Coordinates of C-alpha atoms in Angstrom, one line a residue:
M209 CA 74.9 16.0 2.0
A210 CA 73.1 18.7 0.1
E211 CA 70.5 16.1 -1.0
E212 CA 70.0 14.9 2.5
K213 CA 69.5 18.5 3.7
Q214 CA 66.8 19.0 1.1
I215 CA 64.9 15.9 2.2
G216 CA 65.2 17.0 5.8
D217 CA 63.8 20.4 5.0
R218 CA 60.9 18.9 3.2
L219 CA 60.1 16.6 6.1
T220 CA 60.3 19.5 8.5
N221 CA 57.8 21.5 6.5
L222 CA 55.2 18.7 6.3
T223 CA 52.0 19.4 8.2
P224 CA 51.6 16.9 11.1
T225 CA 48.9 14.3 10.5
W226 CA 46.9 15.3 13.5
E227 CA 46.6 18.9 12.3
I228 CA 45.3 17.7 8.9
A229 CA 42.7 15.5 10.8
N230 CA 41.6 18.5 12.9
E231 CA 40.7 20.4 9.8
Y232 CA 37.9 17.8 9.1
N233 CA 35.6 18.9 11.8
Q234 CA 31.8 19.0 11.7
E235 CA 31.7 22.4 10.0
N236 CA 34.0 21.4 7.1
L237 CA 32.3 18.0 6.4
P238 CA 29.7 17.7 3.6
S239 CA 26.0 17.3 4.6
P240 CA 25.1 13.9 5.9
I241 CA 22.7 11.6 4.1
K242 CA 19.1 13.0 4.4
D243 CA 17.5 10.1 6.2
N244 CA 15.2 12.4 8.3
Q245 CA 13.2 13.7 5.4
I246 CA 9.4 14.0 5.7
F247 CA 7.4 12.1 3.0
W248 CA 3.7 11.5 2.4
L249 CA 1.4 9.2 0.5
L250 CA -2.4 9.1 -0.2
L251 CA -3.8 5.9 -1.7
I252 CA -7.5 5.6 -2.6
E253 CA -7.3 1.9 -3.0
E254 CA -11.1 1.3 -3.6
L255 CA -13.6 3.8 -5.0
E256 CA -16.2 1.5 -6.4
Y257 CA -19.8 0.6 -7.2
R258 CA -21.0 -2.8 -6.0
V259 CA -24.1 -4.6 -7.3
N260 CA -26.1 -7.8 -7.2
D261 CA -29.7 -8.8 -7.8
A262 CA -30.8 -7.6 -4.4
D263 CA -29.1 -4.2 -4.0
S264 CA -26.2 -1.9 -4.8
S265 CA -23.9 0.4 -3.0
F266 CA -21.0 2.8 -3.3
N267 CA -17.9 1.8 -1.3
W268 CA -14.5 3.4 -0.5
D269 CA -11.3 2.3 1.2
A270 CA -8.4 4.7 1.5
H271 CA -5.4 5.4 3.6
G272 CA -2.6 8.0 3.8
W273 CA 0.5 8.7 5.9
V274 CA 3.0 11.4 6.6
G275 CA 6.4 11.0 8.2
G276 CA 9.8 9.4 7.8
D277 CA 11.3 6.0 7.5
Y278 CA 10.8 5.1 11.2
R279 CA 7.8 7.1 12.5
R280 CA 4.6 8.0 10.6
L281 CA 1.1 9.4 11.2
W282 CA -1.6 7.3 9.5
L283 CA -5.1 8.1 8.4
K284 CA -7.4 5.1 7.3
T285 CA -11.0 5.2 6.2
D286 CA -13.5 2.9 4.6
G287 CA -17.3 2.8 4.3
E288 CA -20.4 1.9 2.3
V289 CA -23.5 3.8 1.2
N290 CA -26.6 1.9 -0.1
T291 CA -27.8 3.5 -3.3
E292 CA -31.5 2.7 -2.6
D293 CA -32.1 4.0 0.9
G294 CA -29.0 6.0 1.6
E295 CA -28.1 4.0 4.7
G296 CA -24.6 3.0 5.4
D297 CA -21.6 3.2 7.7
A298 CA -18.1 4.7 7.8
E299 CA -14.9 4.2 9.7
V300 CA -12.0 6.5 10.3
Q301 CA -8.7 5.7 12.1
L302 CA -5.9 8.1 13.2
L303 CA -2.8 6.2 14.1
Y304 CA 0.8 6.7 15.2
S305 CA 3.2 4.2 13.6
Q306 CA 6.7 3.1 14.7
L307 CA 9.0 0.8 12.7
V308 CA 9.9 -2.2 14.9
W309 CA 11.8 -4.3 12.4
S310 CA 12.3 -4.5 8.6
F311 CA 8.9 -4.1 6.8
W312 CA 6.9 -4.2 10.0
E313 CA 5.5 -1.4 12.2
W314 CA 3.3 -1.3 15.2
Q315 CA 0.4 1.2 15.3
A316 CA -1.6 2.8 18.1
G317 CA -4.4 5.4 17.9
V318 CA -8.1 6.0 17.8
R319 CA -11.0 4.8 15.6
Y320 CA -14.4 6.2 15.1
D321 CA -17.4 4.4 13.6
R322 CA -20.6 6.0 12.4
T323 CA -23.8 4.6 11.0
F324 CA -26.2 6.8 9.1
G325 CA -29.6 6.7 7.5
S326 CA -32.9 6.2 9.3
E327 CA -31.0 5.3 12.6
S328 CA -27.6 7.0 13.2
D329 CA -25.2 6.1 15.9
G330 CA -21.5 6.3 16.6
R331 CA -18.8 4.9 18.9
A332 CA -15.0 5.4 19.5
F333 CA -12.2 2.9 20.0
A334 CA -8.6 2.6 21.0
V335 CA -6.6 0.8 18.4
F336 CA -3.5 -1.3 18.7
G337 CA -2.1 -3.0 15.6
L338 CA 0.7 -4.5 13.6
Q339 CA 1.1 -3.8 9.9
G340 CA 3.7 -5.0 7.4
L341 CA 4.9 -7.2 4.6
A342 CA 5.0 -10.9 5.3
P343 CA 7.2 -13.4 3.4
Y344 CA 6.2 -13.8 -0.3
F345 CA 5.0 -10.2 -0.3
F346 CA 1.7 -10.7 1.5
E347 CA 0.5 -7.4 3.0
V348 CA -0.9 -7.9 6.5
D349 CA -2.9 -5.6 8.7
A350 CA -3.9 -6.9 12.1
A351 CA -5.6 -4.7 14.8
L352 CA -7.2 -5.0 18.2
F353 CA -10.0 -2.6 19.1
V354 CA -11.3 -1.6 22.5
S355 CA -14.5 0.5 22.4
E356 CA -15.4 3.3 24.8
D357 CA -17.7 0.8 26.5
G358 CA -14.9 -1.8 26.9
D359 CA -16.1 -4.0 24.1
I360 CA -13.1 -5.9 22.5
S361 CA -12.9 -6.8 18.8
A362 CA -10.2 -7.6 16.3
R363 CA -9.6 -7.6 12.6
L364 CA -7.2 -9.3 10.2
S365 CA -6.8 -8.4 6.6
V366 CA -4.4 -9.9 4.1
E367 CA -3.9 -9.0 0.4
Y368 CA -1.5 -9.9 -2.4
E369 CA -0.7 -8.4 -5.7
L370 CA 0.0 -10.7 -8.7
L371 CA 1.5 -9.0 -11.7
L372 CA 0.1 -10.7 -14.8
T373 CA 1.9 -8.1 -17.0
Q374 CA 3.7 -4.8 -16.3
R375 CA 0.2 -3.1 -16.2
L376 CA -2.3 -5.8 -15.4
V377 CA -2.5 -6.7 -11.7
L378 CA -4.7 -9.3 -10.0
Q379 CA -5.3 -8.5 -6.3
P380 CA -7.0 -11.0 -4.0
E381 CA -7.9 -9.9 -0.5
F382 CA -9.1 -11.6 2.7
E383 CA -10.6 -10.1 5.8
V384 CA -12.0 -11.5 9.0
N385 CA -13.7 -9.8 12.0
V386 CA -14.2 -11.2 15.5
A387 CA -15.7 -9.8 18.7
A388 CA -15.6 -10.7 22.3
Q389 CA -18.9 -9.1 23.2
E390 CA -22.3 -8.6 21.6
V391 CA -23.2 -5.1 20.6
E392 CA -26.9 -5.1 19.6
E393 CA -27.1 -1.4 18.4
F394 CA -24.4 -2.1 15.8
E395 CA -25.7 -5.6 15.0
I396 CA -22.5 -7.4 16.1
G397 CA -22.6 -10.8 17.7
T398 CA -20.1 -12.7 19.8
G399 CA -17.3 -14.7 18.1
F400 CA -16.7 -14.6 14.4
N401 CA -18.7 -11.8 12.9
D402 CA -17.9 -12.1 9.2
I403 CA -15.3 -13.0 6.5
E404 CA -14.9 -11.3 3.2
L405 CA -13.1 -12.6 0.1
E406 CA -12.5 -10.2 -2.8
M407 CA -10.7 -10.4 -6.1
R408 CA -9.9 -7.3 -8.3
L409 CA -8.3 -7.1 -11.7
R410 CA -6.9 -3.6 -12.5
Y411 CA -5.1 -2.1 -15.4
E412 CA -2.5 0.6 -14.4
F413 CA -2.4 3.3 -17.0
S414 CA 0.1 4.7 -14.5
R415 CA 1.1 4.0 -10.9
R416 CA -1.3 6.8 -10.0
F417 CA -4.4 5.7 -11.8
A418 CA -6.0 2.3 -12.5
P419 CA -9.6 1.3 -13.3
Y420 CA -10.6 -2.2 -12.1
I421 CA -13.4 -4.8 -12.0
G422 CA -13.8 -7.6 -9.6
I423 CA -16.0 -9.8 -7.3
S424 CA -16.7 -9.7 -3.6
W425 CA -18.1 -12.4 -1.4
E426 CA -19.2 -11.8 2.3
R427 CA -20.5 -14.3 4.8
K428 CA -21.8 -13.4 8.3
F429 CA -21.7 -15.8 11.2
A430 CA -23.3 -16.6 14.6
G431 CA -25.0 -13.6 16.3
T432 CA -24.0 -11.2 13.6
A433 CA -25.9 -13.4 11.1
D434 CA -28.9 -13.5 13.4
F435 CA -29.1 -9.7 13.6
A436 CA -28.9 -9.6 9.8
R437 CA -31.8 -12.0 9.4
E438 CA -33.9 -10.0 11.8
E439 CA -33.4 -6.9 9.6
G440 CA -34.2 -8.9 6.5
E441 CA -30.6 -8.7 5.2
S442 CA -28.7 -11.4 3.5
V443 CA -26.0 -13.3 5.4
D444 CA -24.3 -14.7 2.4
E445 CA -23.9 -12.5 -0.7
V446 CA -21.9 -12.0 -3.8
K447 CA -21.4 -8.7 -5.5
F448 CA -19.7 -7.6 -8.7
V449 CA -17.6 -4.5 -8.3
G450 CA -16.1 -1.8 -10.6
G451 CA -14.2 1.2 -9.7
F452 CA -11.0 3.2 -9.7
R453 CA -7.7 3.3 -7.8
F454 CA -5.8 6.5 -7.3
M455 CA -2.4 7.3 -5.7
F456 CA -1.1 10.7 -4.9

């Protein structure tokens, strides 16, 4: 009987399960996983010198973003400056990005183009795009542009990174531009404007710095090619490139 009484006393002194559960409220729980942190990236993918028998130029292509895993603010820019006459063009995009499914995000924002040299002009666009990683690790960037005058154009770029070694990377890239209307002041014709194929071989001293060499081929079509011929420009050209890639 004494032993049974001791067991009964122990059971009586036990804290009820619901009282133990109530102790684990939000204040007593450890901090949750930090999945709302803000990150950022700046990638200067191309900072290069291009040359062939006819002319040479300095080119750049860079992008950066700030945000979390689901929403980001993007900045993209690319451009070209001719080393002989100083003429060139530049493009800047500011975009809001939202993850829609794994590895893919839709983007919307604004774009501004500027030509400079003997004749300077600029125009703005609304941008609607989709960017992500396709099967077999192809990086895809597709965008639709509507200018301030209602002109519609689109661009598709695809690139791939082939690791020859842990540091040596071969990067092919394809880009095509199309337009629904002719824009004479920017030498853009209706239909397919141009395609560009590029191949770069870089050596990564680290993930943050890599020199590279490569080759670029560009072909203009239809009305865009006609505008180029009127200006005495080539419609089919190959250039050798050399430059640096930086990541911050």
